[in-house]
mmCIF file of N, CA and C and ligand atoms in Angstrom:
data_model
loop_
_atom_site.group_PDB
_atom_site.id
_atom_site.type_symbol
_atom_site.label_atom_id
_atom_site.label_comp_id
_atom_site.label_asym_id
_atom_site.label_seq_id
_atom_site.Cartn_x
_atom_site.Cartn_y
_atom_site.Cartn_z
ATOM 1 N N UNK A 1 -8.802 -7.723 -12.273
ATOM 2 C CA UNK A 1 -8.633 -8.452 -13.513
ATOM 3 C C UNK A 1 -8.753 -9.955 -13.244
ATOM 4 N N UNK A 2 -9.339 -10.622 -14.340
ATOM 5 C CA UNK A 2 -9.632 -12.170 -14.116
ATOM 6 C C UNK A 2 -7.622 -12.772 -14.362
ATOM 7 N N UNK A 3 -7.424 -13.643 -13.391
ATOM 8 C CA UNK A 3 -6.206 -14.395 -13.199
ATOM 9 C C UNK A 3 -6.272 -15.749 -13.498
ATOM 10 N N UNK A 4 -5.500 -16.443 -13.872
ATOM 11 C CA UNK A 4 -5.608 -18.011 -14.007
ATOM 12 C C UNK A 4 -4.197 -18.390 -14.113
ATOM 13 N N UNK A 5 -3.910 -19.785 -13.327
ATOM 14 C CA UNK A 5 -2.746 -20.232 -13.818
ATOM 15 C C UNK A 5 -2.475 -21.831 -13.409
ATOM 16 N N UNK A 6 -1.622 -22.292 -13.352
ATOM 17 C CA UNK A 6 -1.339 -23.786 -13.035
ATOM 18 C C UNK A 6 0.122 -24.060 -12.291
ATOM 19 N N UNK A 7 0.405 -25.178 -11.761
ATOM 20 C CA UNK A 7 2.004 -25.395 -10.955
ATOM 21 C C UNK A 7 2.939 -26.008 -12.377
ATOM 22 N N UNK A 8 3.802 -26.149 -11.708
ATOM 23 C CA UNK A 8 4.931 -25.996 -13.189
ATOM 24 C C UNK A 8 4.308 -27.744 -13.970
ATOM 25 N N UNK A 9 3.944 -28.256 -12.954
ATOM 26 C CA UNK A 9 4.109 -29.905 -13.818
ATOM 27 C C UNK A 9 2.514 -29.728 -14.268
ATOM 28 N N UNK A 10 0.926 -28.891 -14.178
ATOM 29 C CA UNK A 10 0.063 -28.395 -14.483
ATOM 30 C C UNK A 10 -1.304 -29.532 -13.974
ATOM 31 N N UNK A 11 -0.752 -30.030 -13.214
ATOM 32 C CA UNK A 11 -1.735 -30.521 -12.445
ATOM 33 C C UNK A 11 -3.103 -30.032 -11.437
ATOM 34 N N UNK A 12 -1.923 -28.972 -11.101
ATOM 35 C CA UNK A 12 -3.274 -27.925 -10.059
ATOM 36 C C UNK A 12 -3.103 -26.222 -10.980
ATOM 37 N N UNK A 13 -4.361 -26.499 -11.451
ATOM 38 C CA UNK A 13 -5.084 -25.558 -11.982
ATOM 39 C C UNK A 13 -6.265 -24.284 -10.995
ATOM 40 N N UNK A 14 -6.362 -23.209 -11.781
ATOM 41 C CA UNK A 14 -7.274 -22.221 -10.638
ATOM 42 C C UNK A 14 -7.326 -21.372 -11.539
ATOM 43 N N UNK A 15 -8.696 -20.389 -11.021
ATOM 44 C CA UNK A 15 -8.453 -18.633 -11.276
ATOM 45 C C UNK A 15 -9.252 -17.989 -10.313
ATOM 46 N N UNK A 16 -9.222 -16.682 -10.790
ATOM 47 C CA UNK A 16 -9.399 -15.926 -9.811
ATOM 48 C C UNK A 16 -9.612 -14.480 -10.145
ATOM 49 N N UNK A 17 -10.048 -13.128 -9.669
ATOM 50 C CA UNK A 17 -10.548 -12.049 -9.459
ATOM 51 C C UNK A 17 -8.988 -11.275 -8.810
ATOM 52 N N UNK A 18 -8.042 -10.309 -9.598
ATOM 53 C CA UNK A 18 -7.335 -9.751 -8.248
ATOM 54 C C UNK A 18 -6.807 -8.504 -8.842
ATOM 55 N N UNK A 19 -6.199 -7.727 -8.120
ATOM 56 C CA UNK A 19 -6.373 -6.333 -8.351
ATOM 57 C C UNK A 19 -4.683 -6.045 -8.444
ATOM 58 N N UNK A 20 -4.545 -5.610 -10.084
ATOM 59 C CA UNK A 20 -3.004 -5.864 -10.321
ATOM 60 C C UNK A 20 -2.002 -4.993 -9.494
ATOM 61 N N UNK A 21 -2.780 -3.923 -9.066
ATOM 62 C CA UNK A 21 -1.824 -2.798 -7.923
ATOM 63 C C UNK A 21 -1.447 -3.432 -6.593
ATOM 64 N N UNK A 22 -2.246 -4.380 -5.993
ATOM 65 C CA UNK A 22 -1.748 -5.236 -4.964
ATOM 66 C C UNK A 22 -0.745 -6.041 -5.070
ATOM 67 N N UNK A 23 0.065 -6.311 -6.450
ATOM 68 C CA UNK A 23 1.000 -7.309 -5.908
ATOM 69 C C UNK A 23 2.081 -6.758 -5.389
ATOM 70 N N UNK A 24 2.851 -7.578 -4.516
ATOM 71 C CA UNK A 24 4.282 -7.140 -3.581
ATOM 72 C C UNK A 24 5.230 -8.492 -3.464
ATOM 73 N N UNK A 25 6.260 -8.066 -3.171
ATOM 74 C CA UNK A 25 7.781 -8.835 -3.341
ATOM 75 C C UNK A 25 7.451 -9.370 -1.698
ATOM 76 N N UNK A 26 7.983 -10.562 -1.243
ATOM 77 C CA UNK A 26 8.278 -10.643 0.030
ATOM 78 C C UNK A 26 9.307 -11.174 0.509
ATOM 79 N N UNK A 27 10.410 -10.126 0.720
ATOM 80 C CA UNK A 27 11.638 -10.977 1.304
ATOM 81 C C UNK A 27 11.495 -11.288 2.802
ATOM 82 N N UNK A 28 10.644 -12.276 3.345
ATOM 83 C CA UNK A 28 10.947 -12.368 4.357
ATOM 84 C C UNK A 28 11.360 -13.936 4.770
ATOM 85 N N UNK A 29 11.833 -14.280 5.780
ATOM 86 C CA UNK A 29 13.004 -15.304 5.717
ATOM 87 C C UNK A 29 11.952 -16.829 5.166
ATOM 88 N N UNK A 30 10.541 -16.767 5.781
ATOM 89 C CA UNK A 30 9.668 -17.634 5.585
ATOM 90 C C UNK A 30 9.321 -17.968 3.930
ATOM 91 N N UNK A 31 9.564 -16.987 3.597
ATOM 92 C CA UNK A 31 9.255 -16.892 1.772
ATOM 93 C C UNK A 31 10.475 -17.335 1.443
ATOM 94 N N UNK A 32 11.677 -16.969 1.756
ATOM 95 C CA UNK A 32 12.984 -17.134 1.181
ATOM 96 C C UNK A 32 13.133 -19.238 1.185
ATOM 97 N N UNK A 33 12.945 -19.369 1.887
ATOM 98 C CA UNK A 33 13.415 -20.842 2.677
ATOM 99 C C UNK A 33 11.659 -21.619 1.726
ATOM 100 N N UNK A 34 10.570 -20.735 1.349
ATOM 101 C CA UNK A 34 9.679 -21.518 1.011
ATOM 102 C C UNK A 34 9.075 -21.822 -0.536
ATOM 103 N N UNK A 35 10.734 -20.830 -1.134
ATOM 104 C CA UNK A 35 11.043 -20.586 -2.809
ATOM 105 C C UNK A 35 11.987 -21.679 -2.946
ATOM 106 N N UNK A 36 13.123 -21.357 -1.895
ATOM 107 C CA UNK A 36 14.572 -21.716 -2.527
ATOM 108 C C UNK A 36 14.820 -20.856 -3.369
ATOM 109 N N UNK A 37 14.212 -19.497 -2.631
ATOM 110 C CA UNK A 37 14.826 -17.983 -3.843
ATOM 111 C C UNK A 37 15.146 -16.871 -2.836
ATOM 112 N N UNK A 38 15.418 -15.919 -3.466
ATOM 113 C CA UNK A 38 15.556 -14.818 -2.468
ATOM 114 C C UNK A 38 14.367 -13.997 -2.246
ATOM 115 N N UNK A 39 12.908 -13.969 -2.790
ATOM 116 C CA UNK A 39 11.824 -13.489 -2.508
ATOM 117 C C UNK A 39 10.739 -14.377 -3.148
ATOM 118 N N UNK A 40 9.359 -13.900 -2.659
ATOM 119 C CA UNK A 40 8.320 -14.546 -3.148
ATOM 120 C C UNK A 40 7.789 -13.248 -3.459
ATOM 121 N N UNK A 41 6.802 -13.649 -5.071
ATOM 122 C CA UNK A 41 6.222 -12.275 -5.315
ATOM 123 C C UNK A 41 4.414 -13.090 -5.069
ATOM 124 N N UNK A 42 3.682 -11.859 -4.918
ATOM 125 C CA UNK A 42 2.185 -12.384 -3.721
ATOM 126 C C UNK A 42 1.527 -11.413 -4.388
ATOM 127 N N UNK A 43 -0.067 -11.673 -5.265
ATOM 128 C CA UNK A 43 -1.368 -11.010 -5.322
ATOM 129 C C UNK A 43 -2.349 -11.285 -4.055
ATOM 130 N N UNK A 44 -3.017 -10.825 -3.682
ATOM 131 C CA UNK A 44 -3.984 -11.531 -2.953
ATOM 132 C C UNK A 44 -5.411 -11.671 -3.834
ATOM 133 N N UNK A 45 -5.897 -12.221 -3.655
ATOM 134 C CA UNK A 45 -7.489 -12.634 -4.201
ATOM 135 C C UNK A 45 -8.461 -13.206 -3.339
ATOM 136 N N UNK A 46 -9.813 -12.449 -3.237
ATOM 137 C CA UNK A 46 -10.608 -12.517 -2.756
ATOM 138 C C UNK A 46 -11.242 -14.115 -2.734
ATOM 139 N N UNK A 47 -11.431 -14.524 -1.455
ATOM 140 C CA UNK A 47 -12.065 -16.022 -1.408
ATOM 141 C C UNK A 47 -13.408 -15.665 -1.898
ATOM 142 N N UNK A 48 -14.094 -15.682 -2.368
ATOM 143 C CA UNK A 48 -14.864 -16.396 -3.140
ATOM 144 C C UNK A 48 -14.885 -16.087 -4.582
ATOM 145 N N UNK A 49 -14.167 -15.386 -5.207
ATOM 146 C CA UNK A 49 -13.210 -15.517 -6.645
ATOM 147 C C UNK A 49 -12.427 -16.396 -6.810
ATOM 148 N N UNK A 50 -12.112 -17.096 -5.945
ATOM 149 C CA UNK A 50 -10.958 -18.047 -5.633
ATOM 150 C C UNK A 50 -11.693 -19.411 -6.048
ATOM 151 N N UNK A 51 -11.099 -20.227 -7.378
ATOM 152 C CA UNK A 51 -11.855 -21.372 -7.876
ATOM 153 C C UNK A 51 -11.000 -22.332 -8.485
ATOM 154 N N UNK A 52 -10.211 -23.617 -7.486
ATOM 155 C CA UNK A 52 -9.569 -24.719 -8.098
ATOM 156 C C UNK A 52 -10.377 -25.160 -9.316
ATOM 157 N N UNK A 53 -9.373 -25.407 -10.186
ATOM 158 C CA UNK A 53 -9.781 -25.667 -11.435
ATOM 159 C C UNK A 53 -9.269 -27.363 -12.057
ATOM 160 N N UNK A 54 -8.065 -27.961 -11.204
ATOM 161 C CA UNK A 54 -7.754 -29.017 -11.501
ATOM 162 C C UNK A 54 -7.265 -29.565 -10.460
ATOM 163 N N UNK A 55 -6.782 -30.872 -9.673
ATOM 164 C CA UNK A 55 -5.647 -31.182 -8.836
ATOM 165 C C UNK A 55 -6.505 -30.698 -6.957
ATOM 166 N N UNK A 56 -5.708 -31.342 -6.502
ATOM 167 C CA UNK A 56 -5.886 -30.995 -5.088
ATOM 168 C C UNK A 56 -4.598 -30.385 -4.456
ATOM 169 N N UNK A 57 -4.516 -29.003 -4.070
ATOM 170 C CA UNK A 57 -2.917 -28.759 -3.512
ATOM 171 C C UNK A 57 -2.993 -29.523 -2.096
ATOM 172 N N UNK A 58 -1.779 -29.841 -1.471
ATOM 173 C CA UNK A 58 -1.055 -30.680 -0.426
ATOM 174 C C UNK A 58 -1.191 -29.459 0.179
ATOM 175 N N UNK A 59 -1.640 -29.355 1.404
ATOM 176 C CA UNK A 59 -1.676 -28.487 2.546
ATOM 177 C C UNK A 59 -0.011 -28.338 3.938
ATOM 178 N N UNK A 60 0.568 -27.374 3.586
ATOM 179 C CA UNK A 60 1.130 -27.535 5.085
ATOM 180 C C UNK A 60 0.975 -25.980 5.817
ATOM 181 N N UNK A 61 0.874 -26.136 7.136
ATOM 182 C CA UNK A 61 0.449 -24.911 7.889
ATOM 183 C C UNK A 61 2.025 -24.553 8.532
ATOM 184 N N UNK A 62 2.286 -23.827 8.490
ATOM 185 C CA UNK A 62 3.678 -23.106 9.442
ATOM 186 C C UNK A 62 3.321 -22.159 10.039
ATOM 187 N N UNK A 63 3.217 -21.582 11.422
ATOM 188 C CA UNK A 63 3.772 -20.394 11.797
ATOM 189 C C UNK A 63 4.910 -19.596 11.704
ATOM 190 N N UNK A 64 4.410 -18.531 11.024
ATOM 191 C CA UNK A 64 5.192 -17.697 10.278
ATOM 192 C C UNK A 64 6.167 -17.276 11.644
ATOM 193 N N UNK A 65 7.408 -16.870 11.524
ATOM 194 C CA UNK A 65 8.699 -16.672 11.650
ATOM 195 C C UNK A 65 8.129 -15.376 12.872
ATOM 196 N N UNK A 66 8.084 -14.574 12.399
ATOM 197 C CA UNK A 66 7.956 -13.647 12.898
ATOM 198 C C UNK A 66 6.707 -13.431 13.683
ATOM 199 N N UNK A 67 5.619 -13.174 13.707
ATOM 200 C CA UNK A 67 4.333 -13.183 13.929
ATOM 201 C C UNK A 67 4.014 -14.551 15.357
ATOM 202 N N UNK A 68 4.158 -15.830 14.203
ATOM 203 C CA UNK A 68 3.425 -17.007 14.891
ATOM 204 C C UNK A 68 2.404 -17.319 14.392
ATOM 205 N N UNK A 69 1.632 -16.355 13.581
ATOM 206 C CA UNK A 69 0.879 -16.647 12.784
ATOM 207 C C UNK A 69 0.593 -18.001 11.943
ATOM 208 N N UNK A 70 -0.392 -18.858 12.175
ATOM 209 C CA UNK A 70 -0.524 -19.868 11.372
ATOM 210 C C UNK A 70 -0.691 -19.784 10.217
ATOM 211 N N UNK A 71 0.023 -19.511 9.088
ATOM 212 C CA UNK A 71 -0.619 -20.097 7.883
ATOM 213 C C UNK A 71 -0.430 -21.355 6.897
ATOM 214 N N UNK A 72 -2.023 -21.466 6.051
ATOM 215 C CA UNK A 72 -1.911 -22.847 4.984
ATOM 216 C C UNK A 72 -0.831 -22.427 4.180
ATOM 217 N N UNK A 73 0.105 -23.315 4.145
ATOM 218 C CA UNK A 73 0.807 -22.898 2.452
ATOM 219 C C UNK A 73 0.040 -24.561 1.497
ATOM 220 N N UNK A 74 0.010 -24.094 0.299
ATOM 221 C CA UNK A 74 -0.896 -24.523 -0.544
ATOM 222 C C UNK A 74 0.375 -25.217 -1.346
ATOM 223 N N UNK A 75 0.452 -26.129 -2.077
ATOM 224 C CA UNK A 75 1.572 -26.573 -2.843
ATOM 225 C C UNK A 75 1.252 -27.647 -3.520
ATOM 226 N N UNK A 76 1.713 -27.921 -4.985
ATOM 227 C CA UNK A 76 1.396 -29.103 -5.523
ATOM 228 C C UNK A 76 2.228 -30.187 -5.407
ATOM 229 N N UNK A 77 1.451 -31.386 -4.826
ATOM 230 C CA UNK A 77 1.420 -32.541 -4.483
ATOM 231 C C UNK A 77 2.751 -33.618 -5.352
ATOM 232 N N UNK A 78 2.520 -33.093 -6.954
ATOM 233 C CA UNK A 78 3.412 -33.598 -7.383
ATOM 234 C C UNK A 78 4.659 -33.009 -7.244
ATOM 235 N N UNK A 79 4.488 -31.568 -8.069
ATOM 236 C CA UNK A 79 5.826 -30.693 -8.388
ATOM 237 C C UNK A 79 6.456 -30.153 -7.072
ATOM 238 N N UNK A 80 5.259 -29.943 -5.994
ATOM 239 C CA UNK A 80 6.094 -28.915 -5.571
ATOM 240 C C UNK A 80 5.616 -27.539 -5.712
ATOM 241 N N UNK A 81 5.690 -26.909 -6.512
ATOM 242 C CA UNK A 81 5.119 -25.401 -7.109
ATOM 243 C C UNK A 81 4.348 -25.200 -6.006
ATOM 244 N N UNK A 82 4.601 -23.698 -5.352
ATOM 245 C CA UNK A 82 3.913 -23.073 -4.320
ATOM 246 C C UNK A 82 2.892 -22.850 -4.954
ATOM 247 N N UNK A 83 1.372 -22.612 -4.358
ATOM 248 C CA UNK A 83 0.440 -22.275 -4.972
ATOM 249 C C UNK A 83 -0.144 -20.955 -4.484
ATOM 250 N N UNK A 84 -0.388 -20.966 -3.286
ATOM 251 C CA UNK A 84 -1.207 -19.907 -2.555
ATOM 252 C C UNK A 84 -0.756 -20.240 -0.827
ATOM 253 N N UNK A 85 -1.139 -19.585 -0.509
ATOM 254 C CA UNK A 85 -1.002 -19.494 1.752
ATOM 255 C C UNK A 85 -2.890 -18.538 1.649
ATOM 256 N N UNK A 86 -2.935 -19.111 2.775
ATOM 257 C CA UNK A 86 -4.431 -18.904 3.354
ATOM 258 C C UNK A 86 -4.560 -19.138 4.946
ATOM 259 N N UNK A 87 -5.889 -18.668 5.349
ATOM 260 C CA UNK A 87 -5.834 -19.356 6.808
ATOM 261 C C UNK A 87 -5.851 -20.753 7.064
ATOM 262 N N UNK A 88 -5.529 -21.420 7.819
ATOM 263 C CA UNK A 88 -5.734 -22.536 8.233
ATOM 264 C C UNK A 88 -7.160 -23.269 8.108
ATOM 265 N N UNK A 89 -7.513 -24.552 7.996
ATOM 266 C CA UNK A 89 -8.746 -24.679 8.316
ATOM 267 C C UNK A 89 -9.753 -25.350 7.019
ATOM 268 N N UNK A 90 -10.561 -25.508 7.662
ATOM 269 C CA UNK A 90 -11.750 -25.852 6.544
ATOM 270 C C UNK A 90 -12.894 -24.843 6.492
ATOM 271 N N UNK A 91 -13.840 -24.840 5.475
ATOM 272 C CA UNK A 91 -14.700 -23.539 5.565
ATOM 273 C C UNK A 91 -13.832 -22.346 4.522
ATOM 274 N N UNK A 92 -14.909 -21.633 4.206
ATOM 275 C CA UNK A 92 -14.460 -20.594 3.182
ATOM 276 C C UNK A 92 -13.510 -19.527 3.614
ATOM 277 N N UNK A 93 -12.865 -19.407 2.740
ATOM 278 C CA UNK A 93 -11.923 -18.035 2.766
ATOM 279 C C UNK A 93 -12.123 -16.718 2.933
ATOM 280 N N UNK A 94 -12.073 -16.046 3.326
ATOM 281 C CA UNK A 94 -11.719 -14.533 3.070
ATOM 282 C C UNK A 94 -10.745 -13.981 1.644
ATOM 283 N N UNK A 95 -9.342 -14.337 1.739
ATOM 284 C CA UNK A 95 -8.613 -14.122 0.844
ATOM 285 C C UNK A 95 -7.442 -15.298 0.581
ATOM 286 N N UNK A 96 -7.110 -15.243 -0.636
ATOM 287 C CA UNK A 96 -5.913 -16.576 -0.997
ATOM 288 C C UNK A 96 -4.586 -15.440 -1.245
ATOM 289 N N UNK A 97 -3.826 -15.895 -0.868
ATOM 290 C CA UNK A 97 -2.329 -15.336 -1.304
ATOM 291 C C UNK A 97 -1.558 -15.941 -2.618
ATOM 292 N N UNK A 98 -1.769 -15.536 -3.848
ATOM 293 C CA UNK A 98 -1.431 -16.310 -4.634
ATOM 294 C C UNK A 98 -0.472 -15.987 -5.294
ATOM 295 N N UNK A 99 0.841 -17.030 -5.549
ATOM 296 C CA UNK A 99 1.650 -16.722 -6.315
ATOM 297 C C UNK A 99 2.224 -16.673 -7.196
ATOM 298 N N UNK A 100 2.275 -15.054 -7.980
ATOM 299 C CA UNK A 100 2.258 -14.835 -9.071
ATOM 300 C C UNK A 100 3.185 -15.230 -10.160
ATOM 301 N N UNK A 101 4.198 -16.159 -9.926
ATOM 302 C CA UNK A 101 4.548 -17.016 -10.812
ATOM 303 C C UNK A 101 3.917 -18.095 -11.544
ATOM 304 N N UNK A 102 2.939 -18.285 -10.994
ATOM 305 C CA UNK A 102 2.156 -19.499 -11.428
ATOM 306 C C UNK A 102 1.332 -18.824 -12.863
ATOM 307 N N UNK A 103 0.899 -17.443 -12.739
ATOM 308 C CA UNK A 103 -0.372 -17.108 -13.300
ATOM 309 C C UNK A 103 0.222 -16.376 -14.855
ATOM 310 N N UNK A 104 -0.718 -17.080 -16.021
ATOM 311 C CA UNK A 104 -0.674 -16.680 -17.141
ATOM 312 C C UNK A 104 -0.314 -15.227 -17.627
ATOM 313 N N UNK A 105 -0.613 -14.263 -16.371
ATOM 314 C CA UNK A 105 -1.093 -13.241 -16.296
ATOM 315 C C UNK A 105 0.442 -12.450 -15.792
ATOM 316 N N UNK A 106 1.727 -13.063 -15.343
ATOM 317 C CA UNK A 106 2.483 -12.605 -14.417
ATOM 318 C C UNK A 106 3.107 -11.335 -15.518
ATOM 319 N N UNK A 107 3.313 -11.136 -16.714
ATOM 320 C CA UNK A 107 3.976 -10.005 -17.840
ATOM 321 C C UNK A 107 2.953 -8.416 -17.113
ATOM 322 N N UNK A 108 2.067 -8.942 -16.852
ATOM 323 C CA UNK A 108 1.499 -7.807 -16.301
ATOM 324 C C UNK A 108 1.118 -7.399 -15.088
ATOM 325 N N UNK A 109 1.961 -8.174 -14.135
ATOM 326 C CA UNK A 109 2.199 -8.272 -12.736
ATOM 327 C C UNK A 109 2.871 -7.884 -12.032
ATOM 328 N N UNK A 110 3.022 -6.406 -12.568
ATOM 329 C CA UNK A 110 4.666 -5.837 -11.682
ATOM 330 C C UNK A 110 4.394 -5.751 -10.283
ATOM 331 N N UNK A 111 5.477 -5.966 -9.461
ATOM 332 C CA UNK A 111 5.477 -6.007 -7.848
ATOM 333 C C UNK A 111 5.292 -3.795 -7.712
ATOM 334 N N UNK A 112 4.384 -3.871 -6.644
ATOM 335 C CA UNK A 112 4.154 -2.211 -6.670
ATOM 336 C C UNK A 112 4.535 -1.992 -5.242
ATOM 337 N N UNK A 113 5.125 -3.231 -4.131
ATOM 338 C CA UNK A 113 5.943 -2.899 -2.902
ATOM 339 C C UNK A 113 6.475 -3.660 -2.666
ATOM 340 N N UNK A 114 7.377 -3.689 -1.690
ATOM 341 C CA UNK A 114 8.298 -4.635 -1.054
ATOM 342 C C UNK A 114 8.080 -4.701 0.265
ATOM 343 N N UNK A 115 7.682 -5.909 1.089
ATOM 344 C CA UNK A 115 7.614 -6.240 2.554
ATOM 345 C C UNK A 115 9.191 -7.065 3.110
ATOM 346 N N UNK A 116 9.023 -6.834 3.916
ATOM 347 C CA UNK A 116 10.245 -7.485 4.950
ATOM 348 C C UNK A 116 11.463 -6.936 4.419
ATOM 349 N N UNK A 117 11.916 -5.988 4.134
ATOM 350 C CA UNK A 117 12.655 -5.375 3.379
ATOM 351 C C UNK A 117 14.123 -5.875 3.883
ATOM 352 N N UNK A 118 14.072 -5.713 5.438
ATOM 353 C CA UNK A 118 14.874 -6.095 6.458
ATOM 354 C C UNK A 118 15.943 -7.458 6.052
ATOM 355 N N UNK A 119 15.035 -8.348 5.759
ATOM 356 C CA UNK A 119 15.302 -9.578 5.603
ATOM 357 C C UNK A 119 16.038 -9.540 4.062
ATOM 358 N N UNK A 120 15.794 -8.925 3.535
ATOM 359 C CA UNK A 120 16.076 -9.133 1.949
ATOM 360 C C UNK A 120 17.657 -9.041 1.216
ATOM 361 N N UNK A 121 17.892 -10.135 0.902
ATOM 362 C CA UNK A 121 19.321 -10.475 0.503
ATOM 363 C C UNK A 121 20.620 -9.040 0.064
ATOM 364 N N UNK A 122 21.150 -9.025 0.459
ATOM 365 C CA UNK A 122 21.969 -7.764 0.167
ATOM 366 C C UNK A 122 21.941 -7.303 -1.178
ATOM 367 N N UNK A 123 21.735 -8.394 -2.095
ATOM 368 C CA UNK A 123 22.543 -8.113 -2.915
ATOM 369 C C UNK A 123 21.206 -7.912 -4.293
ATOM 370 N N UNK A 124 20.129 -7.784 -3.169
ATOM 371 C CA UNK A 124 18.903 -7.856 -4.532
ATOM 372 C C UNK A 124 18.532 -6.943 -5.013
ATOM 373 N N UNK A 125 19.024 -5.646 -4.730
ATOM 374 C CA UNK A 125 18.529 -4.444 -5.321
ATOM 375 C C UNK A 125 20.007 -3.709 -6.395
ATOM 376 N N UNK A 126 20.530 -4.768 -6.752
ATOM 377 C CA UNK A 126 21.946 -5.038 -7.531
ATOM 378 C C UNK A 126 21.948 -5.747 -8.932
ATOM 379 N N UNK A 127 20.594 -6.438 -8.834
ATOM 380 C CA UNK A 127 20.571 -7.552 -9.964
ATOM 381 C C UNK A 127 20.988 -6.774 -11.400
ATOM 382 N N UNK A 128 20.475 -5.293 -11.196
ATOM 383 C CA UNK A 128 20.278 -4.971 -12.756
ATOM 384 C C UNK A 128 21.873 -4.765 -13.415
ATOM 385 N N UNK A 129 22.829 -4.785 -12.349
ATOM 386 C CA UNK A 129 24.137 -3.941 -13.173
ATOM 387 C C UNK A 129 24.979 -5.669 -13.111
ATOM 388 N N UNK A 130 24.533 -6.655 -13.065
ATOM 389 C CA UNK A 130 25.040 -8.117 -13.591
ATOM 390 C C UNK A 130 25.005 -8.380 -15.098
ATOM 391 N N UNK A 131 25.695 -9.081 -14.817
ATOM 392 C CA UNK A 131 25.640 -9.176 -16.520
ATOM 393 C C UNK A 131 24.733 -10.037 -17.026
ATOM 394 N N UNK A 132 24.303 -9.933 -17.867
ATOM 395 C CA UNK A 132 23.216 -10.736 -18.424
ATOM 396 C C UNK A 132 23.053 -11.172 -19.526
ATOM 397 N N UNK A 133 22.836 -12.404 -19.761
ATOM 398 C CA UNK A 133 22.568 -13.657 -21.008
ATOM 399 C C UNK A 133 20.970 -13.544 -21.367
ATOM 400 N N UNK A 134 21.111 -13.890 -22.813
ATOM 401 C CA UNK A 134 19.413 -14.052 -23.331
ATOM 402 C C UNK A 134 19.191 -15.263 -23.187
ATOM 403 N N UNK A 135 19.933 -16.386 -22.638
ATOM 404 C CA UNK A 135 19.858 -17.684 -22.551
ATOM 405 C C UNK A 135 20.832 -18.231 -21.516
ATOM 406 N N UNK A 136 21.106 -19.506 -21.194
ATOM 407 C CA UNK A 136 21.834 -19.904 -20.202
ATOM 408 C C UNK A 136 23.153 -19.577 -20.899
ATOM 409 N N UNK A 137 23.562 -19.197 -19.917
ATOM 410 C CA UNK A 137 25.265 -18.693 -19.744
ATOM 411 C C UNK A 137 26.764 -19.407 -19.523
HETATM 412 ZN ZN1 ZN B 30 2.399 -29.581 -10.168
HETATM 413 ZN ZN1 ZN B 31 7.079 -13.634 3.146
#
């Protein structure tokens, strides 16, 4: 399905090509610490579907926690707002990791797995029996 979306302050704009059964939750400690949440939810999309549409995201590379793995995390310059993780580097992509908060599209974005399960806050598979407000509380 065609994707599109922007960072919260809407400076960096994009869309993209991605396949709604791929998205997944990632509690792993690198996502946790790179929300300021207890998970990141992740489509992937094919690099060359992959098309900035506004803005330049601010690049930082981390090796991931576990692995060592280098990856780009993608982020806007002004806000903040995660955008995508990719390989490192210049030259075309293979695939963007994009996150599905950003995208117009997220009502029809249910997460269909969970990675790093390990890592994942005790208390997150609990949320539903909290009590809950239709507005701030
Ligand atoms: Zn922004
Ligand atoms: Zn993660």
């Amino acid at each position: 399905m065609r994707i599109d979306g922007s960072c919260h302050c809407g400076e960096v704009t994009f869309e993209g090509d991605a396949d709604p059964d791929k998205v997944w939750v990632c509690h792993c400690t690198d996502c946790q610490s790179g929300t300021g949440s207890a998970f990141r939810i992740n489509i992937p999309v094919p690099g060359p579907s992959f098309r900035l549409l506004s803005g330049t995201p601010a690049i930082y590379v981390k090796h991931t926690a576990e692995s060592g793995t280098p990856r780009a995390q993608a982020f806007c310059p002004r806000c903040g707002s995660p955008i995508y993780s990719t390989t490192p580097g210049d030259g075309p992509k293979e695939a963007y990791t994009v996150r599905v908060g950003l995208l117009k599209q997220r009502g029809e974005l249910a997460p269909k797995k969970q990675n790093w399960f390990r890592s994942a806050r005790s208390w997150v598979t609990g949320l539903g029996s909290l009590p809950k407000n239709e507005k701030q509380g």
